[in-house]
Amino acid sequence: MSDFLLVHGSCHGAWCWRDLIPALERLGHRARAIDLPGHGDAPCPVEDITLEAYGDAILAAIDTPVMLVGHSMAGFAISAAAEKAPERIARLVYLCAYAPRNGVSLVEMRREAPRQPLLEAIEKTADGLGFTFRDSHLLDALYHDCPDGTVEYARERLCVQAIRPQATPIRLGTNYAGVAKSYIRCTEDRAIPPEYQGTMTEGWPRGDLYEMPTGHSPFFADPEGLARRLDLIARG
């Protein structure tokens, strides 16, 4: 049995893991999810939300070493946590996520991608400190292969995403380098281009690379399939 801690992506919260948690438990694992600062049940003024605060929130939720899963932008958050306290993390699992490089921000990595599919899907808040997903783009960008009712469920829960954590260059060193890592690429992703997900993991051991034939939200589209892949990763 492994202990999974699940960390959501932009504008989401712990709620997005609703279907994956019981699927992992049926395979004998412990699974739980957290809200990063400013998301879900963790309110925080947008101007106070930082990449460091994300990492600290993750570490505050860990009592024994975990399989730390980060979706999308949470690739940066889980990496920041690993750099600060690698002994608390058994493995980092990037789920169609940004796999960061030292000294580079998420915003910079997004611009490196060969395509920018989210440009039309998001809009900045009036104060310029955050962004939200446009309702008209939710289905196509995030949930196109998910069950009926997913968009409605998400629409009620999506929140403002602070820009500051994504515009902050991450600092990674030997602590981060020493933590085991796996990546799950989603081949039908319409948010982070699948080809760029491949670029980010060039040079990784092939045994640490997995794929799913889903879009950007496999926890809704195929929670059982995602649980099986996480089970394989946990079993080594």
PDB file of C-alpha atoms in Angstrom:
ATOM      1  CA  MET A   1       0.000   0.000   0.000  1.00  0.00           C
ATOM      2  CA  SER A   2       1.164   3.519  -0.812  1.00  0.00           C
ATOM      3  CA  ASP A   3       0.096   6.895   0.524  1.00  0.00           C
ATOM      4  CA  PHE A   4      -0.922   9.229  -2.316  1.00  0.00           C
ATOM      5  CA  LEU A   5      -1.219  12.986  -1.884  1.00  0.00           C
ATOM      6  CA  LEU A   6      -2.985  14.581  -4.841  1.00  0.00           C
ATOM      7  CA  VAL A   7      -2.418  18.204  -5.842  1.00  0.00           C
ATOM      8  CA  HIS A   8      -4.678  19.996  -8.312  1.00  0.00           C
ATOM      9  CA  GLY A   9      -3.890  22.318 -11.201  1.00  0.00           C
ATOM     10  CA  SER A  10      -4.881  25.875 -12.112  1.00  0.00           C
ATOM     11  CA  CYS A  11      -8.277  27.130 -10.894  1.00  0.00           C
ATOM     12  CA  HIS A  12      -9.129  23.685  -9.498  1.00  0.00           C
ATOM     13  CA  GLY A  13      -9.143  22.243  -5.987  1.00  0.00           C
ATOM     14  CA  ALA A  14      -9.192  18.997  -4.058  1.00  0.00           C
ATOM     15  CA  TRP A  15     -12.678  18.443  -5.478  1.00  0.00           C
ATOM     16  CA  CYS A  16     -11.290  17.399  -8.878  1.00  0.00           C
ATOM     17  CA  TRP A  17      -9.945  14.126  -7.408  1.00  0.00           C
ATOM     18  CA  ARG A  18     -13.455  13.015  -6.388  1.00  0.00           C
ATOM     19  CA  ASP A  19     -13.441   9.893  -8.568  1.00  0.00           C
ATOM     20  CA  LEU A  20      -9.768   8.969  -8.341  1.00  0.00           C
ATOM     21  CA  ILE A  21      -9.550   8.703  -4.553  1.00  0.00           C
ATOM     22  CA  PRO A  22     -12.023   5.784  -4.253  1.00  0.00           C
ATOM     23  CA  ALA A  23     -10.447   4.123  -7.305  1.00  0.00           C
ATOM     24  CA  LEU A  24      -7.045   4.173  -5.583  1.00  0.00           C
ATOM     25  CA  GLU A  25      -8.560   2.950  -2.326  1.00  0.00           C
ATOM     26  CA  ARG A  26     -10.097  -0.014  -4.132  1.00  0.00           C
ATOM     27  CA  LEU A  27      -6.562  -0.960  -5.163  1.00  0.00           C
ATOM     28  CA  GLY A  28      -5.445  -0.910  -1.539  1.00  0.00           C
ATOM     29  CA  HIS A  29      -3.847   2.530  -1.371  1.00  0.00           C
ATOM     30  CA  ARG A  30      -4.411   5.501   0.859  1.00  0.00           C
ATOM     31  CA  ALA A  31      -5.308   8.622  -1.106  1.00  0.00           C
ATOM     32  CA  ARG A  32      -6.144  12.166  -0.128  1.00  0.00           C
ATOM     33  CA  ALA A  33      -6.163  15.583  -1.763  1.00  0.00           C
ATOM     34  CA  ILE A  34      -5.483  19.125  -0.612  1.00  0.00           C
ATOM     35  CA  ASP A  35      -6.477  22.616  -1.642  1.00  0.00           C
ATOM     36  CA  LEU A  36      -3.553  24.903  -2.417  1.00  0.00           C
ATOM     37  CA  PRO A  37      -3.756  28.445  -0.956  1.00  0.00           C
ATOM     38  CA  GLY A  38      -6.506  30.421  -2.656  1.00  0.00           C
ATOM     39  CA  HIS A  39      -8.327  27.321  -3.876  1.00  0.00           C
ATOM     40  CA  GLY A  40     -11.308  25.372  -2.588  1.00  0.00           C
ATOM     41  CA  ASP A  41     -11.504  25.498   1.193  1.00  0.00           C
ATOM     42  CA  ALA A  42      -8.160  27.316   1.596  1.00  0.00           C
ATOM     43  CA  PRO A  43      -9.042  30.998   1.078  1.00  0.00           C
ATOM     44  CA  CYS A  44      -6.127  33.396   0.727  1.00  0.00           C
ATOM     45  CA  PRO A  45      -5.830  36.932  -0.704  1.00  0.00           C
ATOM     46  CA  VAL A  46      -4.578  36.587  -4.265  1.00  0.00           C
ATOM     47  CA  GLU A  47      -1.730  39.018  -3.606  1.00  0.00           C
ATOM     48  CA  ASP A  48      -0.382  36.718  -0.853  1.00  0.00           C
ATOM     49  CA  ILE A  49      -0.285  33.539  -2.948  1.00  0.00           C
ATOM     50  CA  THR A  50       3.245  32.449  -3.891  1.00  0.00           C
ATOM     51  CA  LEU A  51       4.991  29.390  -5.257  1.00  0.00           C
ATOM     52  CA  GLU A  52       6.677  28.975  -1.878  1.00  0.00           C
ATOM     53  CA  ALA A  53       3.273  29.030  -0.171  1.00  0.00           C
ATOM     54  CA  TYR A  54       2.142  26.244  -2.473  1.00  0.00           C
ATOM     55  CA  GLY A  55       5.146  24.136  -1.530  1.00  0.00           C
ATOM     56  CA  ASP A  56       4.667  24.832   2.170  1.00  0.00           C
ATOM     57  CA  ALA A  57       0.988  23.850   2.015  1.00  0.00           C
ATOM     58  CA  ILE A  58       1.943  20.518   0.485  1.00  0.00           C
ATOM     59  CA  LEU A  59       4.575  19.819   3.116  1.00  0.00           C
ATOM     60  CA  ALA A  60       2.160  20.741   5.899  1.00  0.00           C
ATOM     61  CA  ALA A  61      -0.102  17.927   4.703  1.00  0.00           C
ATOM     62  CA  ILE A  62       2.606  15.242   4.831  1.00  0.00           C
ATOM     63  CA  ASP A  63       3.344  13.204   7.933  1.00  0.00           C
ATOM     64  CA  THR A  64       4.997  10.174   6.329  1.00  0.00           C
ATOM     65  CA  PRO A  65       6.660   9.965   2.884  1.00  0.00           C
ATOM     66  CA  VAL A  66       4.061  10.113   0.106  1.00  0.00           C
ATOM     67  CA  MET A  67       3.604   9.473  -3.576  1.00  0.00           C
ATOM     68  CA  LEU A  68       3.095  13.118  -4.500  1.00  0.00           C
ATOM     69  CA  VAL A  69       0.945  13.588  -7.611  1.00  0.00           C
ATOM     70  CA  GLY A  70       0.751  16.984  -9.287  1.00  0.00           C
ATOM     71  CA  HIS A  71      -1.624  17.838 -12.126  1.00  0.00           C
ATOM     72  CA  SER A  72      -0.836  20.505 -14.712  1.00  0.00           C
ATOM     73  CA  MET A  73       0.573  23.622 -12.992  1.00  0.00           C
ATOM     74  CA  ALA A  74       1.028  21.626  -9.769  1.00  0.00           C
ATOM     75  CA  GLY A  75       4.147  20.148 -11.324  1.00  0.00           C
ATOM     76  CA  PHE A  76       5.817  23.309 -10.057  1.00  0.00           C
ATOM     77  CA  ALA A  77       4.207  23.111  -6.623  1.00  0.00           C
ATOM     78  CA  ILE A  78       5.246  19.501  -5.978  1.00  0.00           C
ATOM     79  CA  SER A  79       8.758  20.237  -7.237  1.00  0.00           C
ATOM     80  CA  ALA A  80       9.092  23.190  -4.866  1.00  0.00           C
ATOM     81  CA  ALA A  81       8.043  20.929  -1.997  1.00  0.00           C
ATOM     82  CA  ALA A  82      10.587  18.296  -3.027  1.00  0.00           C
ATOM     83  CA  GLU A  83      13.401  20.818  -3.098  1.00  0.00           C
ATOM     84  CA  LYS A  84      12.552  21.995   0.419  1.00  0.00           C
ATOM     85  CA  ALA A  85      11.991  18.584   2.063  1.00  0.00           C
ATOM     86  CA  PRO A  86      12.928  15.642  -0.175  1.00  0.00           C
ATOM     87  CA  GLU A  87      12.806  13.189   2.721  1.00  0.00           C
ATOM     88  CA  ARG A  88       9.015  13.570   2.883  1.00  0.00           C
ATOM     89  CA  ILE A  89       8.451  12.411  -0.680  1.00  0.00           C
ATOM     90  CA  ALA A  90       8.742   8.835  -1.910  1.00  0.00           C
ATOM     91  CA  ARG A  91       8.180   9.809  -5.540  1.00  0.00           C
ATOM     92  CA  LEU A  92       6.972  12.746  -7.606  1.00  0.00           C
ATOM     93  CA  VAL A  93       4.331  11.898 -10.204  1.00  0.00           C
ATOM     94  CA  TYR A  94       3.645  14.489 -12.894  1.00  0.00           C
ATOM     95  CA  LEU A  95       0.174  14.078 -14.396  1.00  0.00           C
ATOM     96  CA  CYS A  96       0.108  15.938 -17.741  1.00  0.00           C
ATOM     97  CA  ALA A  97       1.985  18.522 -15.708  1.00  0.00           C
ATOM     98  CA  TYR A  98       4.790  21.001 -16.130  1.00  0.00           C
ATOM     99  CA  ALA A  99       8.069  19.290 -15.246  1.00  0.00           C
ATOM    100  CA  PRO A 100      10.144  22.339 -14.276  1.00  0.00           C
ATOM    101  CA  ARG A 101      13.726  23.320 -14.886  1.00  0.00           C
ATOM    102  CA  ASN A 102      15.839  25.321 -12.487  1.00  0.00           C
ATOM    103  CA  GLY A 103      15.558  29.059 -12.947  1.00  0.00           C
ATOM    104  CA  VAL A 104      12.563  28.924 -15.295  1.00  0.00           C
ATOM    105  CA  SER A 105       8.981  29.962 -14.499  1.00  0.00           C
ATOM    106  CA  LEU A 106       5.833  28.155 -15.540  1.00  0.00           C
ATOM    107  CA  VAL A 107       4.862  31.133 -17.695  1.00  0.00           C
ATOM    108  CA  GLU A 108       8.161  30.836 -19.546  1.00  0.00           C
ATOM    109  CA  MET A 109       7.683  27.111 -20.045  1.00  0.00           C
ATOM    110  CA  ARG A 110       4.156  27.639 -21.357  1.00  0.00           C
ATOM    111  CA  ARG A 111       5.558  30.024 -23.965  1.00  0.00           C
ATOM    112  CA  GLU A 112       8.151  27.433 -25.011  1.00  0.00           C
ATOM    113  CA  ALA A 113       5.447  25.013 -26.126  1.00  0.00           C
ATOM    114  CA  PRO A 114       4.922  24.698 -29.882  1.00  0.00           C
ATOM    115  CA  ARG A 115       1.251  25.645 -29.485  1.00  0.00           C
ATOM    116  CA  GLN A 116      -0.661  27.850 -27.037  1.00  0.00           C
ATOM    117  CA  PRO A 117      -4.098  26.195 -26.831  1.00  0.00           C
ATOM    118  CA  LEU A 118      -5.112  27.968 -23.622  1.00  0.00           C
ATOM    119  CA  LEU A 119      -4.642  31.543 -24.836  1.00  0.00           C
ATOM    120  CA  GLU A 120      -8.273  31.815 -25.895  1.00  0.00           C
ATOM    121  CA  ALA A 121      -9.541  29.812 -22.931  1.00  0.00           C
ATOM    122  CA  ILE A 122      -8.401  32.093 -20.111  1.00  0.00           C
ATOM    123  CA  GLU A 123      -8.879  35.727 -19.205  1.00  0.00           C
ATOM    124  CA  LYS A 124      -7.181  37.923 -16.617  1.00  0.00           C
ATOM    125  CA  THR A 125      -9.038  39.330 -13.659  1.00  0.00           C
ATOM    126  CA  ALA A 126      -9.647  43.083 -13.539  1.00  0.00           C
ATOM    127  CA  ASP A 127      -6.763  43.599 -11.091  1.00  0.00           C
ATOM    128  CA  GLY A 128      -4.344  41.653 -13.298  1.00  0.00           C
ATOM    129  CA  LEU A 129      -3.321  39.371 -10.429  1.00  0.00           C
ATOM    130  CA  GLY A 130      -5.143  36.259 -11.547  1.00  0.00           C
ATOM    131  CA  PHE A 131      -6.986  34.527 -14.333  1.00  0.00           C
ATOM    132  CA  THR A 132     -10.061  32.380 -14.830  1.00  0.00           C
ATOM    133  CA  PHE A 133     -11.222  29.932 -17.479  1.00  0.00           C
ATOM    134  CA  ARG A 134     -13.816  31.242 -19.895  1.00  0.00           C
ATOM    135  CA  ASP A 135     -17.024  29.295 -19.504  1.00  0.00           C
ATOM    136  CA  SER A 136     -17.362  28.947 -23.272  1.00  0.00           C
ATOM    137  CA  HIS A 137     -14.055  27.038 -23.443  1.00  0.00           C
ATOM    138  CA  LEU A 138     -14.389  24.682 -20.481  1.00  0.00           C
ATOM    139  CA  LEU A 139     -15.649  21.692 -22.423  1.00  0.00           C
ATOM    140  CA  ASP A 140     -13.202  21.839 -25.294  1.00  0.00           C
ATOM    141  CA  ALA A 141     -10.077  22.797 -23.339  1.00  0.00           C
ATOM    142  CA  LEU A 142     -10.457  20.756 -20.168  1.00  0.00           C
ATOM    143  CA  TYR A 143     -13.279  18.228 -20.210  1.00  0.00           C
ATOM    144  CA  HIS A 144     -14.014  17.232 -23.818  1.00  0.00           C
ATOM    145  CA  ASP A 145     -13.768  13.470 -23.096  1.00  0.00           C
ATOM    146  CA  CYS A 146     -15.285  13.511 -19.618  1.00  0.00           C
ATOM    147  CA  PRO A 147     -18.679  12.109 -18.582  1.00  0.00           C
ATOM    148  CA  ASP A 148     -21.864  14.143 -18.853  1.00  0.00           C
ATOM    149  CA  GLY A 149     -22.232  16.525 -15.943  1.00  0.00           C
ATOM    150  CA  THR A 150     -18.496  17.144 -15.509  1.00  0.00           C
ATOM    151  CA  VAL A 151     -18.586  20.696 -16.852  1.00  0.00           C
ATOM    152  CA  GLU A 152     -21.495  21.590 -14.586  1.00  0.00           C
ATOM    153  CA  TYR A 153     -19.744  20.059 -11.576  1.00  0.00           C
ATOM    154  CA  ALA A 154     -16.530  21.954 -12.312  1.00  0.00           C
ATOM    155  CA  ARG A 155     -18.201  25.250 -13.212  1.00  0.00           C
ATOM    156  CA  GLU A 156     -19.581  25.574  -9.671  1.00  0.00           C
ATOM    157  CA  ARG A 157     -16.143  25.043  -8.125  1.00  0.00           C
ATOM    158  CA  LEU A 158     -13.504  26.601 -10.385  1.00  0.00           C
ATOM    159  CA  CYS A 159     -11.810  29.640  -8.870  1.00  0.00           C
ATOM    160  CA  VAL A 160      -9.408  32.436  -9.727  1.00  0.00           C
ATOM    161  CA  GLN A 161      -5.846  31.296 -10.334  1.00  0.00           C
ATOM    162  CA  ALA A 162      -3.118  33.576  -8.958  1.00  0.00           C
ATOM    163  CA  ILE A 163      -0.564  34.480 -11.617  1.00  0.00           C
ATOM    164  CA  ARG A 164       2.343  35.202  -9.263  1.00  0.00           C
ATOM    165  CA  PRO A 165       3.232  31.537  -8.508  1.00  0.00           C
ATOM    166  CA  GLN A 166       3.282  30.785 -12.218  1.00  0.00           C
ATOM    167  CA  ALA A 167       5.443  33.800 -13.058  1.00  0.00           C
ATOM    168  CA  THR A 168       8.055  32.956 -10.405  1.00  0.00           C
ATOM    169  CA  PRO A 169      11.223  31.147 -11.581  1.00  0.00           C
ATOM    170  CA  ILE A 170      11.619  27.966  -9.556  1.00  0.00           C
ATOM    171  CA  ARG A 171      14.861  27.147  -7.774  1.00  0.00           C
ATOM    172  CA  LEU A 172      15.811  23.489  -7.899  1.00  0.00           C
ATOM    173  CA  GLY A 173      19.010  21.793  -6.800  1.00  0.00           C
ATOM    174  CA  THR A 174      20.364  18.508  -5.506  1.00  0.00           C
ATOM    175  CA  ASN A 175      17.424  17.920  -3.165  1.00  0.00           C
ATOM    176  CA  TYR A 176      14.985  17.867  -6.059  1.00  0.00           C
ATOM    177  CA  ALA A 177      17.358  15.934  -8.282  1.00  0.00           C
ATOM    178  CA  GLY A 178      17.549  13.106  -5.762  1.00  0.00           C
ATOM    179  CA  VAL A 179      13.795  12.440  -5.636  1.00  0.00           C
ATOM    180  CA  ALA A 180      12.388   9.668  -7.863  1.00  0.00           C
ATOM    181  CA  LYS A 181      10.066  10.903 -10.602  1.00  0.00           C
ATOM    182  CA  SER A 182       7.456   9.533 -13.006  1.00  0.00           C
ATOM    183  CA  TYR A 183       5.417  11.226 -15.716  1.00  0.00           C
ATOM    184  CA  ILE A 184       1.985  10.400 -17.141  1.00  0.00           C
ATOM    185  CA  ARG A 185       1.486  11.994 -20.555  1.00  0.00           C
ATOM    186  CA  CYS A 186      -2.060  12.489 -21.807  1.00  0.00           C
ATOM    187  CA  THR A 187      -2.051  12.031 -25.567  1.00  0.00           C
ATOM    188  CA  GLU A 188      -5.339  13.873 -26.254  1.00  0.00           C
ATOM    189  CA  ASP A 189      -4.539  16.859 -24.036  1.00  0.00           C
ATOM    190  CA  ARG A 190      -5.930  20.171 -25.305  1.00  0.00           C
ATOM    191  CA  ALA A 191      -4.377  22.322 -22.583  1.00  0.00           C
ATOM    192  CA  ILE A 192      -0.688  21.307 -22.488  1.00  0.00           C
ATOM    193  CA  PRO A 193       0.325  20.004 -25.928  1.00  0.00           C
ATOM    194  CA  PRO A 194       1.148  16.288 -25.704  1.00  0.00           C
ATOM    195  CA  GLU A 195       4.264  16.824 -27.807  1.00  0.00           C
ATOM    196  CA  TYR A 196       5.504  19.363 -25.276  1.00  0.00           C
ATOM    197  CA  GLN A 197       4.835  16.908 -22.467  1.00  0.00           C
ATOM    198  CA  GLY A 198       7.226  14.643 -24.349  1.00  0.00           C
ATOM    199  CA  THR A 199       9.782  17.419 -24.689  1.00  0.00           C
ATOM    200  CA  MET A 200       9.734  18.093 -20.956  1.00  0.00           C
ATOM    201  CA  THR A 201      10.628  14.475 -20.205  1.00  0.00           C
ATOM    202  CA  GLU A 202      13.365  13.970 -22.793  1.00  0.00           C
ATOM    203  CA  GLY A 203      16.171  12.005 -21.173  1.00  0.00           C
ATOM    204  CA  TRP A 204      13.994  10.521 -18.430  1.00  0.00           C
ATOM    205  CA  PRO A 205      14.259   6.727 -17.995  1.00  0.00           C
ATOM    206  CA  ARG A 206      11.674   5.062 -20.224  1.00  0.00           C
ATOM    207  CA  GLY A 207      10.424   3.012 -17.283  1.00  0.00           C
ATOM    208  CA  ASP A 208       9.315   6.218 -15.584  1.00  0.00           C
ATOM    209  CA  LEU A 209       7.167   7.379 -18.522  1.00  0.00           C
ATOM    210  CA  TYR A 210       3.506   6.420 -18.909  1.00  0.00           C
ATOM    211  CA  GLU A 211       0.692   7.458 -21.233  1.00  0.00           C
ATOM    212  CA  MET A 212      -3.075   7.768 -21.148  1.00  0.00           C
ATOM    213  CA  PRO A 213      -5.310   8.272 -24.211  1.00  0.00           C
ATOM    214  CA  THR A 214      -7.229  11.096 -22.527  1.00  0.00           C
ATOM    215  CA  GLY A 215      -7.513  14.854 -22.445  1.00  0.00           C
ATOM    216  CA  HIS A 216      -6.320  17.159 -19.679  1.00  0.00           C
ATOM    217  CA  SER A 217      -8.601  15.754 -16.957  1.00  0.00           C
ATOM    218  CA  PRO A 218      -7.965  11.999 -16.708  1.00  0.00           C
ATOM    219  CA  PHE A 219      -9.236  11.976 -13.119  1.00  0.00           C
ATOM    220  CA  PHE A 220     -12.713  12.552 -14.604  1.00  0.00           C
ATOM    221  CA  ALA A 221     -12.288  10.929 -18.023  1.00  0.00           C
ATOM    222  CA  ASP A 222     -10.830   7.619 -16.806  1.00  0.00           C
ATOM    223  CA  PRO A 223     -10.289   7.499 -13.040  1.00  0.00           C
ATOM    224  CA  GLU A 224      -9.968   3.709 -13.020  1.00  0.00           C
ATOM    225  CA  GLY A 225      -7.307   3.783 -15.736  1.00  0.00           C
ATOM    226  CA  LEU A 226      -5.447   6.532 -13.930  1.00  0.00           C
ATOM    227  CA  ALA A 227      -5.594   4.571 -10.675  1.00  0.00           C
ATOM    228  CA  ARG A 228      -4.140   1.518 -12.429  1.00  0.00           C
ATOM    229  CA  ARG A 229      -1.214   3.530 -13.752  1.00  0.00           C
ATOM    230  CA  LEU A 230      -0.560   5.080 -10.359  1.00  0.00           C
ATOM    231  CA  ASP A 231      -0.716   1.592  -8.857  1.00  0.00           C
ATOM    232  CA  LEU A 232       1.927   0.419 -11.348  1.00  0.00           C
ATOM    233  CA  ILE A 233       4.125   3.376 -10.464  1.00  0.00           C
ATOM    234  CA  ALA A 234       3.730   2.712  -6.747  1.00  0.00           C
ATOM    235  CA  ARG A 235       4.655  -0.935  -7.206  1.00  0.00           C
ATOM    236  CA  GLY A 236       7.813   0.027  -9.054  1.00  0.00           C
TER     237      GLY A 236
END
